[in-house]
Every structure is written in C-alpha cells, then in structure tokens.
Coordinates of C-alpha atoms and ligand atoms in Angstrom, one line a residue:
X56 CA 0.0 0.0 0.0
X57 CA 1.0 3.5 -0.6
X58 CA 2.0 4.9 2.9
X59 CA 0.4 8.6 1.7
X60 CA -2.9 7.3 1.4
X61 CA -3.5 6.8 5.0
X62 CA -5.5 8.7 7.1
X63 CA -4.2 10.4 10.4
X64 CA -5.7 8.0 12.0
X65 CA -4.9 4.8 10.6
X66 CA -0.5 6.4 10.0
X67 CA -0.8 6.9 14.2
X68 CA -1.8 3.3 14.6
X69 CA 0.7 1.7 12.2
X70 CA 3.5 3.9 13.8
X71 CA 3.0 2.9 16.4
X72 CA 2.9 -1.0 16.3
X73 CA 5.9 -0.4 14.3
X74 CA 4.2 -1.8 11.3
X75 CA 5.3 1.5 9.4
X76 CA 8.7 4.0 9.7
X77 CA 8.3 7.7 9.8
X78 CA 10.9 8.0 7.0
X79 CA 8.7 5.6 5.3
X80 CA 5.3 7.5 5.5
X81 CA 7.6 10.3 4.7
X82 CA 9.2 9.5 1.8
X83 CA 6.1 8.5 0.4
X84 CA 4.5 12.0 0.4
X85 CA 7.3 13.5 -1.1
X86 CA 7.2 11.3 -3.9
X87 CA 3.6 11.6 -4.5
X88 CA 4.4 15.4 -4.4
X89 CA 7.4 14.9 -6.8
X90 CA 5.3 12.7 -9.0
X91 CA 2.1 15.4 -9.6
X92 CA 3.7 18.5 -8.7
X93 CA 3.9 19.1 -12.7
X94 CA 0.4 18.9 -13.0
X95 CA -1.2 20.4 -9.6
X96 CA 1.1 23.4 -8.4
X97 CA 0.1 22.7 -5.2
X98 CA 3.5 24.0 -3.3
X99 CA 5.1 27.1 -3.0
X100 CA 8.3 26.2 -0.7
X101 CA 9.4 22.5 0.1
X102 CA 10.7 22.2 3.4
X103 CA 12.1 18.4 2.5
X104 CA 15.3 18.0 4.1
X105 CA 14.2 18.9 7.4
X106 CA 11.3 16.9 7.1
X107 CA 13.2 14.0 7.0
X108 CA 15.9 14.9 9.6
X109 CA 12.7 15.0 11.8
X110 CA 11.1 12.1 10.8
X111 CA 14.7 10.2 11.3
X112 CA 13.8 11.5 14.9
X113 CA 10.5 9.9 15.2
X114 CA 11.7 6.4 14.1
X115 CA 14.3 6.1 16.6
X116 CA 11.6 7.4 19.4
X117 CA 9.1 4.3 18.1
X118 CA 12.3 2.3 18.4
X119 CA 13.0 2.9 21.9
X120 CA 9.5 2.2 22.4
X121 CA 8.2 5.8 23.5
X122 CA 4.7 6.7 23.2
X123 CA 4.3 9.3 20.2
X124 CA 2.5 12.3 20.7
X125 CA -1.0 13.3 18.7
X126 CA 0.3 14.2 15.7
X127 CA 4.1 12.8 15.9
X128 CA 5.3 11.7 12.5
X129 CA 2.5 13.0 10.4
X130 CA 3.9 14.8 7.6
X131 CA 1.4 18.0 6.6
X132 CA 1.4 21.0 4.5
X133 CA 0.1 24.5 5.4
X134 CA -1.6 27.3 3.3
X135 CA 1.1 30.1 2.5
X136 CA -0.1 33.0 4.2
X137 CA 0.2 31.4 7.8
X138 CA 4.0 32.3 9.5
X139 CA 6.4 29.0 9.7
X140 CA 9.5 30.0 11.3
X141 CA 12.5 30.0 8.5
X142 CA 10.3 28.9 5.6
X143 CA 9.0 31.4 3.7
X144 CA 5.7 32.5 3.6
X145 CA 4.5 34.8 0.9
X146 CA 0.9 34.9 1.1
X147 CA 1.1 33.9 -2.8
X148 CA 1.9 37.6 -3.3
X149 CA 5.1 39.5 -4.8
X150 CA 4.8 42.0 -2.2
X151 CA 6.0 39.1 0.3
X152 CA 7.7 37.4 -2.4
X153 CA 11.2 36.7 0.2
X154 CA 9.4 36.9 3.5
X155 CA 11.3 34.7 5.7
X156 CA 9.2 34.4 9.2
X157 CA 11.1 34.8 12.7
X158 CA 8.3 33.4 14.3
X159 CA 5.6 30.7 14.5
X160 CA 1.8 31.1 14.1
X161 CA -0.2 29.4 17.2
X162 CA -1.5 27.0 15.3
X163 CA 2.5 26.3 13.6
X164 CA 3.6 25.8 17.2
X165 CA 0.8 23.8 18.6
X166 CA 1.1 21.0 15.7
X167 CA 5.0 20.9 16.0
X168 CA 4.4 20.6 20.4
X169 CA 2.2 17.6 18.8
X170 CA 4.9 16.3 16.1
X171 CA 3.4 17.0 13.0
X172 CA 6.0 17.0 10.4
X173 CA 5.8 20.1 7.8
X174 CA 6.5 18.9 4.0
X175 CA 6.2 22.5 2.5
X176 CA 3.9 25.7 2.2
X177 CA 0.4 25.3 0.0
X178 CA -0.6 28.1 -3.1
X179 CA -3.4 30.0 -2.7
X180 CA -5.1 33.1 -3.6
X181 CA -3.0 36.2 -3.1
X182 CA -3.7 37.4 0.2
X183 CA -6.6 34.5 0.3
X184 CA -8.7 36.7 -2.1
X185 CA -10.2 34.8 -4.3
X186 CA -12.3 31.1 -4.7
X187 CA -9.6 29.8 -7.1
X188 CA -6.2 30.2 -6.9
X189 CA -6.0 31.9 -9.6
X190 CA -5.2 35.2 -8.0
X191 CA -1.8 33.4 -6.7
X192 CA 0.8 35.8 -8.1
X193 CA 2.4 32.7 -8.6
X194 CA 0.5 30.5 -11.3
X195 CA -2.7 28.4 -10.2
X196 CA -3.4 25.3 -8.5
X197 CA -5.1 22.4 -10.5
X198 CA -8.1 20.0 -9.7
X199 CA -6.5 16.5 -8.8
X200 CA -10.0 15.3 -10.4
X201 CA -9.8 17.6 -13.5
X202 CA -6.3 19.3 -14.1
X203 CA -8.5 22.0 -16.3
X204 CA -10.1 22.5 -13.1
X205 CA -9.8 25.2 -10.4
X206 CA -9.5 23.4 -7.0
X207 CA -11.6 26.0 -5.5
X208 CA -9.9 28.7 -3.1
X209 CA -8.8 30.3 -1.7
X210 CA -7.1 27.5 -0.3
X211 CA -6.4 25.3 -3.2
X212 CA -3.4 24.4 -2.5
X213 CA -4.4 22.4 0.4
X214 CA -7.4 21.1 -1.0
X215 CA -5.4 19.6 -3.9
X216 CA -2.3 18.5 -1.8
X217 CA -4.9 16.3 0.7
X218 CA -7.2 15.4 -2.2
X219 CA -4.3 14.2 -4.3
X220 CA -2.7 12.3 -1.1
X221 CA 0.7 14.7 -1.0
X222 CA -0.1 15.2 2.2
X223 CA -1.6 13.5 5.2
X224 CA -3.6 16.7 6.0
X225 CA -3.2 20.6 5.3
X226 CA -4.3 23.2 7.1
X227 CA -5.8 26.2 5.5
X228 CA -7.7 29.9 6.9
X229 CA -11.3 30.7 5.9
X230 CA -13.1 34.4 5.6
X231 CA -15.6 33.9 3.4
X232 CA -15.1 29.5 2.3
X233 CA -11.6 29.5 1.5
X234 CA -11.6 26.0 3.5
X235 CA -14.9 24.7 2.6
X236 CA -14.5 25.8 -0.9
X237 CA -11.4 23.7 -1.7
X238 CA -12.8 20.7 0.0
X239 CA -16.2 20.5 -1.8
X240 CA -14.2 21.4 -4.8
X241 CA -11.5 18.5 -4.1
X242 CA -13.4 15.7 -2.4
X243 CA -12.0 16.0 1.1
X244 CA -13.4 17.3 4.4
X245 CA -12.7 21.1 5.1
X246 CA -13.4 22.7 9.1
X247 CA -14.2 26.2 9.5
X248 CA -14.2 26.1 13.6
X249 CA -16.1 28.9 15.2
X250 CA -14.5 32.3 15.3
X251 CA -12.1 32.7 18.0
X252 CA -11.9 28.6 18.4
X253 CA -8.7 29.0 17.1
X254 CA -5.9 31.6 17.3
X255 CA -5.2 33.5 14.2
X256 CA -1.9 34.7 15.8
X257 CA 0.6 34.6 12.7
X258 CA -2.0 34.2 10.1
X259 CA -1.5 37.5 7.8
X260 CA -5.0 39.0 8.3
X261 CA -7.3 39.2 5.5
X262 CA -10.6 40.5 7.4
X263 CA -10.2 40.2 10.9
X264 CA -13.6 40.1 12.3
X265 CA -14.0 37.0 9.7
X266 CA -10.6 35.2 9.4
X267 CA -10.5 31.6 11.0
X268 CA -8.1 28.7 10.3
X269 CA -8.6 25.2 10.3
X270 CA -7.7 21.6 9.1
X271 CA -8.4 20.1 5.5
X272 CA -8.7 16.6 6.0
X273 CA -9.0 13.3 4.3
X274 CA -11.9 12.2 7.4
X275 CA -14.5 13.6 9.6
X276 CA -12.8 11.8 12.3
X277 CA -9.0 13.7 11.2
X278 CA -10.4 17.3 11.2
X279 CA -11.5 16.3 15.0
X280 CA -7.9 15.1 15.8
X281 CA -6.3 18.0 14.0
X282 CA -9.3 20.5 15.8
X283 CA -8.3 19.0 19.4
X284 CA -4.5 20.2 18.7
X285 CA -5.3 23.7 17.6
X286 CA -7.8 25.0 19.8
X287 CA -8.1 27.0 22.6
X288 CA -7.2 30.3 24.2
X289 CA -4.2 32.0 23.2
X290 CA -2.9 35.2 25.0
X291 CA -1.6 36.4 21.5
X292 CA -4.8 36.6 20.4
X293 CA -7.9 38.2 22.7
X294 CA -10.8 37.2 20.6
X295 CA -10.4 33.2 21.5
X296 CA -11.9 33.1 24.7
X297 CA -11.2 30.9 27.3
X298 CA -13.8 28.1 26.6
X299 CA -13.5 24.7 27.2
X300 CA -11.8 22.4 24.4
X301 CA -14.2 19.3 24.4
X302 CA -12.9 15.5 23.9
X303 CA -13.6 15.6 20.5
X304 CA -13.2 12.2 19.6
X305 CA -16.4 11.6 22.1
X306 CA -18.4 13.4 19.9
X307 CA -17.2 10.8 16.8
X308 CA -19.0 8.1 18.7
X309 CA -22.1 10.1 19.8
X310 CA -24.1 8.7 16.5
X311 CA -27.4 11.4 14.5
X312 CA -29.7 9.5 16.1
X313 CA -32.4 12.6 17.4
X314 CA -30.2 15.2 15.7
X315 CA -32.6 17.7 14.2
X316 CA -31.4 19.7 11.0
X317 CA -32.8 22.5 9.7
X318 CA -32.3 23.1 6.1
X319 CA -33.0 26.6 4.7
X320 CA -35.5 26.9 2.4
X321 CA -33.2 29.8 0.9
X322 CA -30.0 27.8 0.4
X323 CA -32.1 25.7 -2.4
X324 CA -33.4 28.1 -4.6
X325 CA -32.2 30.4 -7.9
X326 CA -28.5 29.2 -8.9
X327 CA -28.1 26.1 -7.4
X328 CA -26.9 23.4 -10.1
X329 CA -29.4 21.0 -10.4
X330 CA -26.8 17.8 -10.5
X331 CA -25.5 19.3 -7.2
X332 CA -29.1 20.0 -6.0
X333 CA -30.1 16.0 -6.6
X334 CA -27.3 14.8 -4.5
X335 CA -28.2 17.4 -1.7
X336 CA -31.7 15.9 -1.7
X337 CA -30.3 12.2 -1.8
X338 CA -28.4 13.4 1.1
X339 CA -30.8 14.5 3.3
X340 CA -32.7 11.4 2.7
X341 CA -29.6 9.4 3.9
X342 CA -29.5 11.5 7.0
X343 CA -33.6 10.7 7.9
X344 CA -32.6 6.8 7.4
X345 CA -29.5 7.3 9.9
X346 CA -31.9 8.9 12.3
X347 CA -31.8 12.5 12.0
X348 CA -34.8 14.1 11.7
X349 CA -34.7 17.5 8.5
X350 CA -36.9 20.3 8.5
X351 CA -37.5 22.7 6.4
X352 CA -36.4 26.3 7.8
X353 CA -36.9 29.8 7.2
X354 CA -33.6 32.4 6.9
X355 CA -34.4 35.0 4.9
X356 CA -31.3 37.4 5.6
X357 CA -29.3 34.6 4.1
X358 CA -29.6 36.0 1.0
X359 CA -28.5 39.7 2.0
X360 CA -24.8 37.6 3.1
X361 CA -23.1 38.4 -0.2
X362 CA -23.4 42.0 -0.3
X363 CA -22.9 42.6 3.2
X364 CA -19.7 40.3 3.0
X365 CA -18.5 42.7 0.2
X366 CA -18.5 45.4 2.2
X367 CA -17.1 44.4 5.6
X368 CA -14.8 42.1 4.0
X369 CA -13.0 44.7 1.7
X370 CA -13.4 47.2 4.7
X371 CA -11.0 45.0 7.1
X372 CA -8.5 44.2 3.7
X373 CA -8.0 47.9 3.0
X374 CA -7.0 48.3 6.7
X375 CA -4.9 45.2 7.1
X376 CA -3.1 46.1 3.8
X377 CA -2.4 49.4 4.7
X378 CA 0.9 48.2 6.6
X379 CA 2.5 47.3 3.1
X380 CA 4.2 50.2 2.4
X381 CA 7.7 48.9 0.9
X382 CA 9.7 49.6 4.1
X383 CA 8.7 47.7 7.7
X384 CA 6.4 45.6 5.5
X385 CA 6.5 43.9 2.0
X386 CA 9.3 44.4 -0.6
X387 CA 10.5 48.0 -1.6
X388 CA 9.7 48.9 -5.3
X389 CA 12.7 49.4 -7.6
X390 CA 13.7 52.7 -8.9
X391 CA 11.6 54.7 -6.3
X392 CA 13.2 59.0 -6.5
X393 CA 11.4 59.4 -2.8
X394 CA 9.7 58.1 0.2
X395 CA 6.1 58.6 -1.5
X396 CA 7.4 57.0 -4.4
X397 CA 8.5 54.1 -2.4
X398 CA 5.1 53.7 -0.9
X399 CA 3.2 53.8 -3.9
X400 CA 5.1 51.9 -6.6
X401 CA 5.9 49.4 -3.8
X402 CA 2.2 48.8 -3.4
X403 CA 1.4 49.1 -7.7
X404 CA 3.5 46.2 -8.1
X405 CA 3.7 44.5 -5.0
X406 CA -0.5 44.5 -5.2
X407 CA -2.5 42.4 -7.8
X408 CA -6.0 44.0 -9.3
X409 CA -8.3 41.9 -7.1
X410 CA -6.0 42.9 -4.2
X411 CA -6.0 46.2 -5.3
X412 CA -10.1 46.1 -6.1
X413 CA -10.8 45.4 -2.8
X414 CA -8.8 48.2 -1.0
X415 CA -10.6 51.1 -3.5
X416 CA -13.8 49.1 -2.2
X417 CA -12.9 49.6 1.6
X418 CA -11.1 52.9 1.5
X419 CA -14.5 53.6 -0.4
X420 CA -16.9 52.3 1.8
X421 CA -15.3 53.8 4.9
X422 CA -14.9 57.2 3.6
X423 CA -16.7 60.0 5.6
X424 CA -19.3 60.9 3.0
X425 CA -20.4 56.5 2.8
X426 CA -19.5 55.2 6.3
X427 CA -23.0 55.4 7.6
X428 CA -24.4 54.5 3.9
X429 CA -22.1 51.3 3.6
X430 CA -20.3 50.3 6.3
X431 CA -22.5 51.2 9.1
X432 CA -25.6 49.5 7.4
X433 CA -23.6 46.5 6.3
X434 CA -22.8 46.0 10.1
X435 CA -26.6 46.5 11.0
X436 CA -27.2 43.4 8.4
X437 CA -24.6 41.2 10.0
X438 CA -26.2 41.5 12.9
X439 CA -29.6 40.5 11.8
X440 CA -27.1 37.7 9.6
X441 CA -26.0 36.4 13.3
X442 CA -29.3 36.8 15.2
X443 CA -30.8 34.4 12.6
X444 CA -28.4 31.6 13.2
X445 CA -28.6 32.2 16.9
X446 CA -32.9 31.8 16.5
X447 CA -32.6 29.1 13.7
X448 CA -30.3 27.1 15.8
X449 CA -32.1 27.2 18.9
X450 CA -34.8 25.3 17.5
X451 CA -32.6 23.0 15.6
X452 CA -29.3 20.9 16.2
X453 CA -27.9 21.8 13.1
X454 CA -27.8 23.5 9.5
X455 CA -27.8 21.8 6.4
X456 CA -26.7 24.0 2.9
X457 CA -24.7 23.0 -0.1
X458 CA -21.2 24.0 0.2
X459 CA -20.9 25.2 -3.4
X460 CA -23.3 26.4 -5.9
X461 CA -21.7 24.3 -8.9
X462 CA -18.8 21.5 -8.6
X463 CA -15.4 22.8 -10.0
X464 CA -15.7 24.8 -12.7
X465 CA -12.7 25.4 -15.5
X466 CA -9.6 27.7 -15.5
X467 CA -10.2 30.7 -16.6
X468 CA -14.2 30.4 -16.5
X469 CA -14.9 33.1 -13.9
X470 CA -11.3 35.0 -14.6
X471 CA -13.2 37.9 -16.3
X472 CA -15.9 38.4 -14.3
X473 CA -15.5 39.3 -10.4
X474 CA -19.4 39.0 -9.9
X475 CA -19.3 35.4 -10.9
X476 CA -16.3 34.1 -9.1
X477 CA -17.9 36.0 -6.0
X478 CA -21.1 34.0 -6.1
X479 CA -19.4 31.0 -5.6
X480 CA -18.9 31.4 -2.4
X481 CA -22.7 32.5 -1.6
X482 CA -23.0 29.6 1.1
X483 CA -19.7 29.9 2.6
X484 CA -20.0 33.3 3.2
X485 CA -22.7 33.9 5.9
X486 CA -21.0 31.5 8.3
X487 CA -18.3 33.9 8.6
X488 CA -20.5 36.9 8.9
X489 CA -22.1 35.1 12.0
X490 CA -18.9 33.4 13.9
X491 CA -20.5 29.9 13.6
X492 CA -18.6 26.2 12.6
X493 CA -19.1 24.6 9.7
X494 CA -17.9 21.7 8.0
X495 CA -18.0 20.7 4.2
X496 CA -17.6 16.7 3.5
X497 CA -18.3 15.3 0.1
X498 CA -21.7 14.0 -0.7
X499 CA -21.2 12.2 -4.0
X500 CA -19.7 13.6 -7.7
X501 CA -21.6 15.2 -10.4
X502 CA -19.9 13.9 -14.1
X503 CA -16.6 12.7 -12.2
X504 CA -16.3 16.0 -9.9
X505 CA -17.0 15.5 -6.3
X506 CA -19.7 17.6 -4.7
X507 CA -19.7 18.9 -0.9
X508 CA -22.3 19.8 1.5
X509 CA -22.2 21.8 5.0
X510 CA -23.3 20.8 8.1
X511 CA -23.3 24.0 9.9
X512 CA -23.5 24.6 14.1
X513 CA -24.0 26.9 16.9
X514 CA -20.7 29.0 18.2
X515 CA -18.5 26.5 19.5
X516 CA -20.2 23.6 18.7
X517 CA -18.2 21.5 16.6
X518 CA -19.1 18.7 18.7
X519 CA -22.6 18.1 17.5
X520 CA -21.1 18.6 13.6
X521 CA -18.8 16.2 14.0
X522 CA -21.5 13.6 16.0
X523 CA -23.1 14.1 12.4
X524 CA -20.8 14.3 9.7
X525 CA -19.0 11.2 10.7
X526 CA -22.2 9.1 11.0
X527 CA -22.7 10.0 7.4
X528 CA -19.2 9.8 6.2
X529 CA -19.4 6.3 7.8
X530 CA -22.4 5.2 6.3
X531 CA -21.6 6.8 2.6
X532 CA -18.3 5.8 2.3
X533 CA -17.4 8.9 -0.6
X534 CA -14.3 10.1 0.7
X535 CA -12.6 6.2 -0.5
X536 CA -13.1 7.7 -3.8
X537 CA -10.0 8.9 -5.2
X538 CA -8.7 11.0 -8.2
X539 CA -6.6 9.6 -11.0
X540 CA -4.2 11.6 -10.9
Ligands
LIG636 N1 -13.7 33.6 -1.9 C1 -13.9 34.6 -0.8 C2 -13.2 35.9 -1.1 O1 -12.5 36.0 -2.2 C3 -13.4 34.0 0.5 C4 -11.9 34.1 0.7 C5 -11.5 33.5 2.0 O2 -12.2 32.8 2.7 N2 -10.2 33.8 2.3 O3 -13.2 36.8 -0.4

C-alpha cells in the first residue's frame, strides 16, 4: 500500500505497532508530491530535508519504544499565508515574495508541540482573495480530479495536496469559504471552527472580524484530531476566549440518532446546479434513514450575506493592507526617487487588481461621505445575519446547505468576471459573517467531480457537527473515492 494514502488516523496506529517508519510515511508524500507536482502546483516552498531529519527523529523514538504524541510523525502542508519560522511565507503575493518568518503562528507551534512533520507551504489566492487560486501571483493550482479545473480557493493548495494524497492533512484559513470551498471542490473534508476557536496569531489578516483557520482533511474523524490540537485560548490573540476544548473524539462516537437539522428553504433556490441539487436531496434522505430528523427552515437574511460580505470584507483588507508600504512591510519597489514613491510603486506592483479592487472598495466604503451608507448598514445586516443563526439554531441541532453552488468549474471560467467568481462562495460566506462552525464533507460527484455539502452549528459547537458528519461519512463511504491523478 501506498504509505500517503492513509488517514491520520490509521499512520498513528501503524507507527505505532511499528508496522510503518516515519521515513517511510515520509518519503512517500514527497514522492507523491514529486510525481504530480507538474500537473497540480500545489506548493510554494518545500521544506524536505528537514522533514526527514525530523522524521529520522520519530523512528528512533518508536524504536526505543516511546509513546508518540497526537500528531508525531504525520507529515502535513500548510496554506502560505500562515507564519512557519524559517520557511518562507509569501501569502502567494510579490509583495511578500522573500518573506522569511522569525516566528511561529499558534497553530504552527501547537502542531509541531504535537509532532506533526511540515513537508512545505500550499498556493493559494494572493492574500486568500479569491475562490480559485488563480489570483496566486504565482500560477494556479489544479483539480487532482480535473487538471483544467480550479480546486476552488482560496485555499487550493491544500485542498489539492490532501485530495491528491501529497499530504496526510493541510491546514488552511477561511473568511468567506476558502476552507470549505477547496474541500467541496476537491473531495476531502474542510473545518471552518467557530471564530475565536482557534488563534489566528501569525496568520496574515485578511478580514479580521471574519478570518478563521482550520484543518483540510482526508476524514470527519482527522479534522476532530487536527481540531483538538489547535484549539483554545491564546494570549496572542484576545478574541479566542477561554472556553472549554471538548474530547472531540467523544463526539465521533455520539451517532445522529435525534439530531434535528434544519435546512434553509433559501440555500435551495435560484442558482443552485441542479446535479448538485439532486445529490443534496439524496443526502438529506440518507441523514432521515441514519436517524436524523430535517426540516425545512426559514432564513431570509441569508440572501442579504453576499453583499454585506463585500463590504465588511473589503473594509478589514483595505485596513490590514495598509501596513505594506515597501519599508517595515512587504518588498520595496525598484527605482523609487522618494519616500512617497517608495510607498506607492511598492504597493502598484507588489498588489494584484483583485488585491488592489478590494482596497478602492474599503477605503470607499469607509470614507466619511459613505461610512453610515455602507459600512455602518452592512454591520446592521450582520447582525440580523447572526441573530438568525442564533434563533434558527435554537430550534434546531444543526444546518444543512450546499457547500458550493456548482462543482469545479474550469480555468479561466470566472477570470473575467469578479461577480461570478464571488457568487461562488454564496453559502460559505454567511457563516463567517455570523462566527458559527461549519464543516464541508463530500456527498457524492456530479460527471466525475465530487460535490460537498455543509453541516453548519451553533458558536462553539463543533461537537454536535462532527456527531453528524461522521455518521454519514461512515455510512456513505465517498471520501474512499480517489482521483486519478
Ligand atoms: N472567496 C472569498 C473571497 O474571495 C473568501 C476568501 C477567503 O475565505 N479567504 O473573499
């Protein structure tokens, strides 16, 4: 068998009865990278060498017998625009183009206390704008299903490393569905945790208020293990508070049975491919038959989440990006006569047009003549965005939505038209706006492409979506299907 197709769970096991070597499992990522790295352009930096130095490590630790921690030996990649100490991190933009990091995100430190072995930094979307990788400033990613496919984004690196078994597991961040995205797009299992579940210290900030990171998985039950590692309170970061991690892998054995799920009459309607429609509906049917009982639901404001998104979003870019200015941040532009001309030309070239569309959109929007007209209103909506969840999921368990409007569509399909490539994302984005978990697991394949859906929970409950999502995962059995690639 081929050592990269395991699970988390299943590499942990064989570790450690010695049935497997680290170097072993190792190797045979890197392999699988060298072998479709041609056709995927997952990577951005390899971080090899070191890889195996540490996995060397690992194998004489199993030898002497020692318990291995959570994640020891598990070789992973992570979306480039999270900090890893000494490997660069660009944020798949020129302006960061030799960014070397002096420091470890949270998250980067929490899976290396649990010995989870980095193979390399994953391509996204420059800055994460964008649902395709295309907006990398260095080249796309492609499908693993369909190499004149877009893996979705704006983590699409990860989606197509874990898809294409390169990598045990990848973690990615999510604003808007830049974790869900991927994995509907991909075939895998993609968390968004509930804002503040994790720290976002060392993840360059695309919209604050809305950034989150979280695993990209092969299994229900690996986004748990990786979700156990990198939660909690951090001090570097005062908007995780101090609530309780649960035993996760408790919650894998708690079974649907009883769990209601609402499922909004709104996420159904006007746009909605009707392939990926039928298999949402075959879905839900397979959910009543494990136990669960659907209703139909009401949330009208759903539809108001695209707009408002496109305010507060570009808002929190135009400030967060305001730091780049050629000298303490970013690279400095060439031939620059003066300091202004530093700070402009270093941002015209260090910026693409979609970065650069949505800073005019926030300096726009929070300009003194339209603050009240944009921003303030689009604030007043998110709240009513929020409050909705909140009521909806006081009378249900969970929320049920497609993760995706279509399945992967081609490169350069949406290129032209910002509008378009936005409205994929018009099911992802509303969790954002509202703080609460969701997770997108495949839920069958429209002609060859894979199809996701979204189980969705209250604020820190990513108990009660995992108690779900495995039950069906276990009874469905999609995520054995692999690409050709
Ligand atoms: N596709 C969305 C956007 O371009 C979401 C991006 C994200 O989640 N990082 O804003």
């Amino acid at each position: 068998m081929n050592l990269n197709l395991l699970t988390i769970k299943q590499a942990q096991e064989k570790l450690q009865k010695k049935e497997i070597s680290c170097q072993e499992l190792t190797q045979s990522c890197i392999i699988q990278i060298e072998n479709t790295e041609e056709h995927l352009h997952a990577f951005l930096a390899k971080n090899f060498d070191q890889a195996l130095e540490q996995a060397k490590k690992v194998d004489r630790k199993i030898k002497q017998g020692e318990k291995l921690k959570p994640l020891e030996g598990i070789p992973c990649s992570i979306k480039d625009i999270i900090c890893t100490k000494g490997i660069r991190t660009t944020a798949a933009s020129k302006m960061l183009q030799n960014y070397e990091p002096l420091y470890d995100a949270t998250v980067i430190k929490k899976i290396k206390d649990a010995g989870a072995i980095i193979l390399g930094k994953n391509n996204c979307d420059a800055w994460a704008h964008g649902s395709s990788t295309e907006n990398s400033d260095f080249g796309p990613t492609h499908n693993p299903w369909d190499i004149t496919r877009v893996p979705g984004g704006s983590s699409g690196g990860g989606g197509a490393s874990v898809a294409a078994d390169q990598v045990i597991f990848a973690l990615g961040t999510d604003t808007g569905g830049s974790i869900r995205l991927p994995a509907s797009f991909c075939g895998i299992v993609g968390l968004k945790p509930t804002y503040g579940r994790v720290s976002r210290y060392g993840a360059i900030a695309m919209g604050s208020s809305l950034d989150t990171i979280g695993p990209m998985t092969k299994t229900v039950e690996d986004a748990a293990i990786v979700l156990q590692i990198i939660a909690g309170t951090d001090k570097k970061d005062s908007t995780t508070p101090a609530v309780k991690v649960p035993d996760y892998s408790q919650a894998l054995q708690k079974g649907i049975k009883g769990l209601k799920i609402g499922i909004p009459k709104q996420a159904l309607g006007q746009g909605l491919d009707s392939q990926v429609k039928t298999l949402f509906e075959v879905s839900v049917k397979e959910l009543e038959k494990l136990g669960a009982k659907t209703k139909e639901i009401e949330m009208p404001y759903l539809d108001y989440g695209l707009a408002v998104y496109y305010i507060i979003m570009p808002a929190e870019v135009s400030s967060n990006l305001g730091r780049y200015e050629g000298i303490r941040y970013g690279r400095p532009a060439k031939n620059a006569a003066d300091l202004m001309e530093i700070y402009t030309k270093s941002r015209a070239q260090g910026f693409n047009p979609e970065n650069k569309r949505r800073i005019m959109i926030g300096t726009y929007t929070l300009s003194a003549g339209y603050y009240d007209a944009y921003y303030k209103k689009a604030m007043q909506v998110r709240t009513l965005i929020k409050k909705e969840f909140e009521n909806a999921l006081n009378k249900v368990d969970l929320i049920l939505m497609p993760t995706a409007p279509s399945p992967a569509f081609k490169l350069g399909e949406k290129t032209d038209d910002p509008m378009q490539m936005y409205l994929a994302d018009i099911y992802t984005i509303n969790l954002n706006l509202a703080g609460v978990p969701g997770i997108s697991m495949p839920c069958g394949f429209a002609n060859g492409l894979p199809v996701g859906m979204q189980l969705i929970g209250p604020q820190f409950g990513e108990e009660k979506i995992f108690q779900a999502a495995n039950a069906y995962e276990q009874a469905t059995g999609w995520h054995k299907i692999k690409p050709k690639i």
